[in-house]
């Protein structure tokens, strides 16, 4: 396969193989075949440079090449015969002009440090750049994860900027805090008071000497829902709990590829809202009406190589550079 941009340069890309009668054929069991170049699951392959050779079972396939929501999709039908080599040449076009803006995912996991899902560290980076992200926050559960050594290992220094973060997962809820220092001790895991946690977070050190960002994750996801655990009234946007604090910077309105939080189970009958009992979007409106200026964000919360994919949804942030490797994390924060 050889996948290029409109100028003929090889690019990171996702190849999706659709077989006759099978939506998710299990084609690539050898997931460790090329650990610094490929990330593979079932019927998808992420490639760091868009160029290589892979072994695929014989059959008739439709192959889609994609690179996230800013890029076109190129497709081809191929018939693979036993013992023969077929060449696949495809070209993508960067169709959305994002000059002055960078696309970022502020909620990403690895099996390595979160302990669930299936994406190891190199696979996480390869999948991130394969989806065309410019900026990534590492947010494993209760771990200060640093992507930079792996970015260098797979040769993605010019493709991506990342910062150390932590999804602080405690009895009062889940919160992404970034940027942090990889060497620092993690936050206590038994904290059940947001006032104490947020105060500690604001004082946390980092290489940029700035006050860290506090992001409320999936605030109505039953069991880890800060807005319910903090007794935030879904109608008035008020909490009288002594465990509540509104000293956060952003609220994850959209979570995972299906965008949990965007819909209300009562307003959208028949739409799957997972375990959400109330409406994160309306919570944000209520807080804005009461004077809050927390930003709305959307993130993949991806723990896996294949679905939920990294970078869907994502956030666009103003940037003084369009070169991913030169992005200033201070600007993003």
Short mmCIF file of C-alpha atoms in Angstrom, two decimals:
data_model
loop_
_atom_site.label_atom_id
_atom_site.label_comp_id
_atom_site.label_asym_id
_atom_site.label_seq_id
_atom_site.Cartn_x
_atom_site.Cartn_y
_atom_site.Cartn_z
CA UNK A 1 0.00 0.00 0.00
CA UNK A 2 1.08 3.57 -0.71
CA UNK A 3 -1.12 6.38 0.60
CA UNK A 4 -0.17 10.01 0.01
CA UNK A 5 -1.48 13.53 0.44
CA UNK A 6 -2.32 15.83 -2.47
CA UNK A 7 1.39 16.66 -2.86
CA UNK A 8 2.46 13.04 -3.12
CA UNK A 9 3.91 12.79 0.40
CA UNK A 10 3.33 9.66 2.47
CA UNK A 11 1.07 10.30 5.47
CA UNK A 12 -0.16 8.52 8.59
CA UNK A 13 -3.46 6.90 7.74
CA UNK A 14 -6.09 4.34 8.75
CA UNK A 15 -6.89 1.53 6.32
CA UNK A 16 -10.28 -0.13 6.90
CA UNK A 17 -10.99 -3.46 5.17
CA UNK A 18 -14.63 -4.38 4.54
CA UNK A 19 -15.15 -7.97 3.36
CA UNK A 20 -18.16 -9.42 1.58
CA UNK A 21 -20.88 -10.03 4.14
CA UNK A 22 -18.69 -9.17 7.13
CA UNK A 23 -18.69 -5.79 8.84
CA UNK A 24 -15.72 -6.55 11.12
CA UNK A 25 -13.67 -9.40 9.64
CA UNK A 26 -10.85 -10.54 11.91
CA UNK A 27 -8.02 -10.18 9.42
CA UNK A 28 -4.95 -9.15 11.40
CA UNK A 29 -4.21 -11.36 14.43
CA UNK A 30 -0.47 -10.57 14.35
CA UNK A 31 -0.83 -7.22 16.10
CA UNK A 32 2.85 -7.18 17.16
CA UNK A 33 4.24 -7.67 13.65
CA UNK A 34 5.61 -4.14 13.28
CA UNK A 35 5.17 -2.39 16.65
CA UNK A 36 6.72 0.98 15.75
CA UNK A 37 5.03 1.30 12.37
CA UNK A 38 1.57 -0.29 12.59
CA UNK A 39 -1.38 -0.50 14.96
CA UNK A 40 -3.84 -3.25 13.93
CA UNK A 41 -7.13 -4.67 15.21
CA UNK A 42 -9.65 -6.91 13.43
CA UNK A 43 -10.07 -5.16 10.06
CA UNK A 44 -8.21 -1.87 10.54
CA UNK A 45 -4.59 -0.87 10.22
CA UNK A 46 -2.99 2.41 11.25
CA UNK A 47 0.29 3.09 9.48
CA UNK A 48 2.73 5.75 10.64
CA UNK A 49 3.85 6.76 7.12
CA UNK A 50 1.27 5.38 4.69
CA UNK A 51 3.71 2.99 3.02
CA UNK A 52 4.34 -0.70 3.57
CA UNK A 53 3.45 -4.32 2.91
CA UNK A 54 0.97 -6.45 4.84
CA UNK A 55 -0.43 -9.95 4.55
CA UNK A 56 -4.21 -10.19 4.12
CA UNK A 57 -6.30 -13.36 3.73
CA UNK A 58 -7.47 -13.99 0.15
CA UNK A 59 -10.83 -12.48 -0.72
CA UNK A 60 -12.76 -9.54 -2.12
CA UNK A 61 -12.44 -6.33 -0.11
CA UNK A 62 -13.39 -2.70 -0.18
CA UNK A 63 -10.54 -0.73 1.40
CA UNK A 64 -11.06 2.78 2.78
CA UNK A 65 -8.13 5.08 3.52
CA UNK A 66 -8.92 7.88 5.99
CA UNK A 67 -7.19 10.34 8.29
CA UNK A 68 -9.82 11.85 10.54
CA UNK A 69 -12.46 14.46 9.89
CA UNK A 70 -10.30 17.06 8.14
CA UNK A 71 -9.30 14.75 5.29
CA UNK A 72 -11.05 13.14 2.35
CA UNK A 73 -11.60 9.39 2.12
CA UNK A 74 -10.20 7.30 -0.71
CA UNK A 75 -11.60 3.84 -1.45
CA UNK A 76 -10.77 0.93 -3.69
CA UNK A 77 -12.12 -2.55 -4.39
CA UNK A 78 -9.49 -5.27 -4.54
CA UNK A 79 -9.47 -9.02 -5.08
CA UNK A 80 -6.63 -10.79 -3.28
CA UNK A 81 -5.60 -14.18 -4.60
CA UNK A 82 -3.46 -16.78 -2.75
CA UNK A 83 0.26 -16.24 -3.15
CA UNK A 84 -0.02 -13.05 -5.15
CA UNK A 85 0.88 -9.42 -4.36
CA UNK A 86 -1.54 -6.58 -5.09
CA UNK A 87 -0.49 -2.93 -4.99
CA UNK A 88 -2.84 -0.34 -3.49
CA UNK A 89 -2.21 3.33 -4.34
CA UNK A 90 -4.53 5.92 -2.79
CA UNK A 91 -4.43 9.68 -2.28
CA UNK A 92 -6.11 11.84 0.35
CA UNK A 93 -6.78 15.57 0.29
CA UNK A 94 -6.72 17.89 3.30
CA UNK A 95 -10.15 19.39 2.68
CA UNK A 96 -10.81 21.46 5.80
CA UNK A 97 -8.75 24.63 6.12
CA UNK A 98 -7.70 24.71 9.79
CA UNK A 99 -5.13 27.50 9.47
CA UNK A 100 -4.68 29.03 12.91
CA UNK A 101 -6.39 26.13 14.68
CA UNK A 102 -5.21 22.78 16.01
CA UNK A 103 -7.26 19.65 16.60
CA UNK A 104 -6.83 18.03 19.99
CA UNK A 105 -8.15 15.13 22.05
CA UNK A 106 -7.90 15.78 25.81
CA UNK A 107 -9.00 12.32 27.00
CA UNK A 108 -6.91 9.32 25.88
CA UNK A 109 -5.91 6.04 27.55
CA UNK A 110 -3.57 3.10 27.19
CA UNK A 111 -3.84 -0.46 28.45
CA UNK A 112 -0.26 0.01 29.64
CA UNK A 113 -1.14 2.45 32.41
CA UNK A 114 -4.93 2.47 32.70
CA UNK A 115 -5.13 -1.32 32.94
CA UNK A 116 -8.05 -1.82 30.55
CA UNK A 117 -8.72 -1.47 26.85
CA UNK A 118 -6.15 -2.86 24.41
CA UNK A 119 -3.93 -0.03 23.16
CA UNK A 120 -0.28 -0.10 24.19
CA UNK A 121 1.82 3.08 24.11
CA UNK A 122 3.19 2.88 20.51
CA UNK A 123 -0.25 1.88 19.22
CA UNK A 124 -1.77 4.91 20.95
CA UNK A 125 0.61 7.32 19.23
CA UNK A 126 0.27 5.65 15.81
CA UNK A 127 -3.53 5.72 16.06
CA UNK A 128 -3.53 9.37 17.18
CA UNK A 129 -1.51 10.57 14.20
CA UNK A 130 -3.44 8.20 11.91
CA UNK A 131 -6.59 10.12 12.85
CA UNK A 132 -4.94 13.44 12.04
CA UNK A 133 -4.74 14.86 15.55
CA UNK A 134 -2.27 17.67 16.23
CA UNK A 135 -2.40 17.71 20.04
CA UNK A 136 -2.98 15.00 22.63
CA UNK A 137 -3.32 14.87 26.40
CA UNK A 138 -2.30 11.58 28.03
CA UNK A 139 -4.95 10.83 30.67
CA UNK A 140 -4.51 7.35 32.05
CA UNK A 141 -6.36 6.66 35.30
CA UNK A 142 -4.38 7.89 38.32
CA UNK A 143 -1.10 7.90 36.41
CA UNK A 144 1.00 10.77 35.05
CA UNK A 145 1.66 9.40 31.56
CA UNK A 146 4.29 10.88 29.26
CA UNK A 147 3.88 10.22 25.51
CA UNK A 148 7.05 12.06 24.45
CA UNK A 149 9.50 9.11 24.61
CA UNK A 150 7.13 7.01 22.48
CA UNK A 151 6.53 9.86 20.04
CA UNK A 152 10.28 9.92 19.46
CA UNK A 153 10.46 6.13 19.28
CA UNK A 154 7.92 5.88 16.45
CA UNK A 155 9.26 8.98 14.65
CA UNK A 156 6.21 11.23 15.12
CA UNK A 157 7.96 14.32 16.52
CA UNK A 158 6.82 16.56 13.64
CA UNK A 159 3.30 15.13 13.57
CA UNK A 160 2.08 15.57 17.14
CA UNK A 161 2.48 17.57 20.36
CA UNK A 162 1.47 15.92 23.62
CA UNK A 163 1.41 16.81 27.32
CA UNK A 164 1.38 14.78 30.51
CA UNK A 165 -2.02 14.50 32.14
CA UNK A 166 -3.93 12.29 34.55
CA UNK A 167 -7.56 11.20 34.72
CA UNK A 168 -7.83 11.56 38.46
CA UNK A 169 -10.41 8.89 39.24
CA UNK A 170 -11.71 9.30 42.79
CA UNK A 171 -14.98 8.72 44.66
CA UNK A 172 -16.28 12.22 43.80
CA UNK A 173 -15.83 11.70 40.03
CA UNK A 174 -13.32 11.62 37.18
CA UNK A 175 -11.29 14.69 36.23
CA UNK A 176 -8.57 15.24 33.66
CA UNK A 177 -5.81 17.49 35.01
CA UNK A 178 -3.09 18.79 32.69
CA UNK A 179 -0.32 19.65 32.13
CA UNK A 180 1.53 17.81 34.88
CA UNK A 181 5.04 16.50 35.49
CA UNK A 182 5.55 12.80 34.80
CA UNK A 183 7.87 12.45 37.80
CA UNK A 184 5.46 13.90 40.40
CA UNK A 185 3.38 11.81 42.76
CA UNK A 186 -0.20 11.22 41.67
CA UNK A 187 -3.17 12.69 43.54
CA UNK A 188 -4.63 10.68 46.44
CA UNK A 189 -7.17 8.22 45.06
CA UNK A 190 -9.63 8.39 47.97
CA UNK A 191 -10.52 12.07 47.72
CA UNK A 192 -14.27 12.57 47.93
CA UNK A 193 -14.29 16.38 48.12
CA UNK A 194 -13.86 18.40 44.94
CA UNK A 195 -12.83 21.52 46.84
CA UNK A 196 -9.78 19.74 48.21
CA UNK A 197 -8.94 18.03 44.92
CA UNK A 198 -9.24 21.18 42.82
CA UNK A 199 -7.12 23.15 45.28
CA UNK A 200 -4.39 20.51 45.03
CA UNK A 201 -4.68 20.43 41.24
CA UNK A 202 -4.21 24.18 40.89
CA UNK A 203 -0.92 23.92 42.78
CA UNK A 204 0.47 20.95 40.84
CA UNK A 205 3.81 21.49 39.14
CA UNK A 206 4.54 21.14 35.44
CA UNK A 207 7.35 22.01 33.00
CA UNK A 208 5.50 25.11 31.77
CA UNK A 209 5.03 26.76 35.17
CA UNK A 210 1.31 27.39 34.56
CA UNK A 211 -1.82 26.60 36.53
CA UNK A 212 -3.13 23.20 35.34
CA UNK A 213 -6.43 22.82 33.55
CA UNK A 214 -9.23 20.95 35.34
CA UNK A 215 -11.66 19.12 33.06
CA UNK A 216 -14.81 17.43 34.38
CA UNK A 217 -15.17 14.13 32.53
CA UNK A 218 -18.52 12.53 31.53
CA UNK A 219 -20.29 14.45 34.32
CA UNK A 220 -23.54 12.42 34.14
CA UNK A 221 -22.12 8.93 33.56
CA UNK A 222 -23.82 7.02 36.37
CA UNK A 223 -21.49 5.97 39.18
CA UNK A 224 -18.61 8.29 38.22
CA UNK A 225 -20.77 11.37 37.56
CA UNK A 226 -19.37 14.39 39.39
CA UNK A 227 -22.53 16.41 38.83
CA UNK A 228 -24.67 13.78 40.58
CA UNK A 229 -22.09 12.96 43.27
CA UNK A 230 -21.72 16.70 43.87
CA UNK A 231 -25.52 17.13 44.06
CA UNK A 232 -25.77 19.52 41.12
CA UNK A 233 -29.47 20.15 40.48
CA UNK A 234 -30.16 19.32 36.79
CA UNK A 235 -32.82 22.04 36.59
CA UNK A 236 -31.33 24.96 38.49
CA UNK A 237 -27.61 24.37 38.04
CA UNK A 238 -27.06 24.82 41.78
CA UNK A 239 -25.36 22.61 44.36
CA UNK A 240 -25.42 23.14 48.11
CA UNK A 241 -23.10 20.21 48.86
CA UNK A 242 -19.97 20.97 50.86
CA UNK A 243 -18.18 18.53 48.52
CA UNK A 244 -18.99 20.66 45.44
CA UNK A 245 -16.73 23.16 43.70
CA UNK A 246 -17.22 24.97 40.40
CA UNK A 247 -13.51 25.79 40.11
CA UNK A 248 -13.10 23.80 36.89
CA UNK A 249 -12.16 25.00 33.41
CA UNK A 250 -14.07 22.73 31.07
CA UNK A 251 -16.86 20.18 30.95
CA UNK A 252 -16.84 17.12 28.74
CA UNK A 253 -20.16 17.53 26.96
CA UNK A 254 -19.32 14.92 24.32
CA UNK A 255 -17.76 11.60 25.37
CA UNK A 256 -16.69 8.71 23.12
CA UNK A 257 -17.42 8.35 19.40
CA UNK A 258 -21.19 8.28 19.94
CA UNK A 259 -21.05 11.56 21.90
CA UNK A 260 -22.57 10.59 25.25
CA UNK A 261 -23.88 13.73 26.93
CA UNK A 262 -25.23 15.44 23.82
CA UNK A 263 -28.72 13.97 24.18
CA UNK A 264 -31.28 13.77 26.95
CA UNK A 265 -32.97 10.44 27.55
CA UNK A 266 -36.34 12.22 27.95
CA UNK A 267 -35.95 14.71 25.09
CA UNK A 268 -34.66 12.09 22.64
CA UNK A 269 -36.69 8.91 23.23
CA UNK A 270 -35.10 5.89 21.64
CA UNK A 271 -31.61 7.41 21.56
CA UNK A 272 -29.10 5.39 23.57
CA UNK A 273 -27.73 7.61 26.35
CA UNK A 274 -25.88 4.75 28.07
CA UNK A 275 -26.08 5.11 31.85
CA UNK A 276 -26.58 8.89 31.84
CA UNK A 277 -29.56 9.88 33.95
CA UNK A 278 -29.52 13.58 33.07
CA UNK A 279 -28.30 15.83 30.30
CA UNK A 280 -24.69 17.12 30.33
CA UNK A 281 -25.42 19.68 27.62
CA UNK A 282 -28.24 21.21 29.67
CA UNK A 283 -26.03 21.21 32.77
CA UNK A 284 -23.55 23.35 30.83
CA UNK A 285 -26.30 25.77 29.76
CA UNK A 286 -27.54 26.00 33.34
CA UNK A 287 -24.05 26.76 34.65
CA UNK A 288 -23.48 29.37 31.92
CA UNK A 289 -26.76 31.03 32.89
CA UNK A 290 -25.52 31.27 36.46
CA UNK A 291 -22.25 32.95 35.44
CA UNK A 292 -19.90 30.01 34.86
CA UNK A 293 -17.46 30.36 31.98
CA UNK A 294 -16.36 26.74 31.78
CA UNK A 295 -15.69 25.66 28.19
CA UNK A 296 -17.49 22.75 26.54
CA UNK A 297 -15.18 20.03 25.21
CA UNK A 298 -15.57 16.74 23.38
CA UNK A 299 -13.16 13.81 23.58
CA UNK A 300 -12.91 10.19 22.48
CA UNK A 301 -12.05 8.69 25.89
CA UNK A 302 -10.46 5.98 23.75
CA UNK A 303 -8.86 3.01 25.49
CA UNK A 304 -8.59 0.95 22.31
CA UNK A 305 -7.06 0.87 18.85
CA UNK A 306 -10.40 0.13 17.20
CA UNK A 307 -13.63 1.80 18.32
CA UNK A 308 -13.90 4.06 20.13
CA UNK A 309 -11.32 5.63 17.86
CA UNK A 310 -9.07 8.46 19.02
CA UNK A 311 -9.98 11.96 17.87
CA UNK A 312 -13.76 11.58 17.60
CA UNK A 313 -14.98 13.99 18.84
CA UNK A 314 -12.15 16.51 19.09
CA UNK A 315 -11.53 20.15 20.03
CA UNK A 316 -10.22 23.00 17.89
CA UNK A 317 -8.09 25.54 19.71
CA UNK A 318 -6.45 28.72 18.33
CA UNK A 319 -2.72 28.34 17.78
CA UNK A 320 0.05 30.65 16.62
CA UNK A 321 1.55 27.75 14.65
CA UNK A 322 0.11 25.17 12.28
CA UNK A 323 3.15 22.91 12.74
CA UNK A 324 2.03 20.16 15.16
CA UNK A 325 5.54 19.58 16.49
CA UNK A 326 5.85 23.26 17.47
CA UNK A 327 2.53 23.69 19.28
CA UNK A 328 2.83 25.58 22.56
CA UNK A 329 0.97 23.72 25.34
CA UNK A 330 0.70 26.99 27.26
CA UNK A 331 -1.45 28.42 24.46
CA UNK A 332 -3.71 25.40 24.53
CA UNK A 333 -4.07 25.52 28.33
#
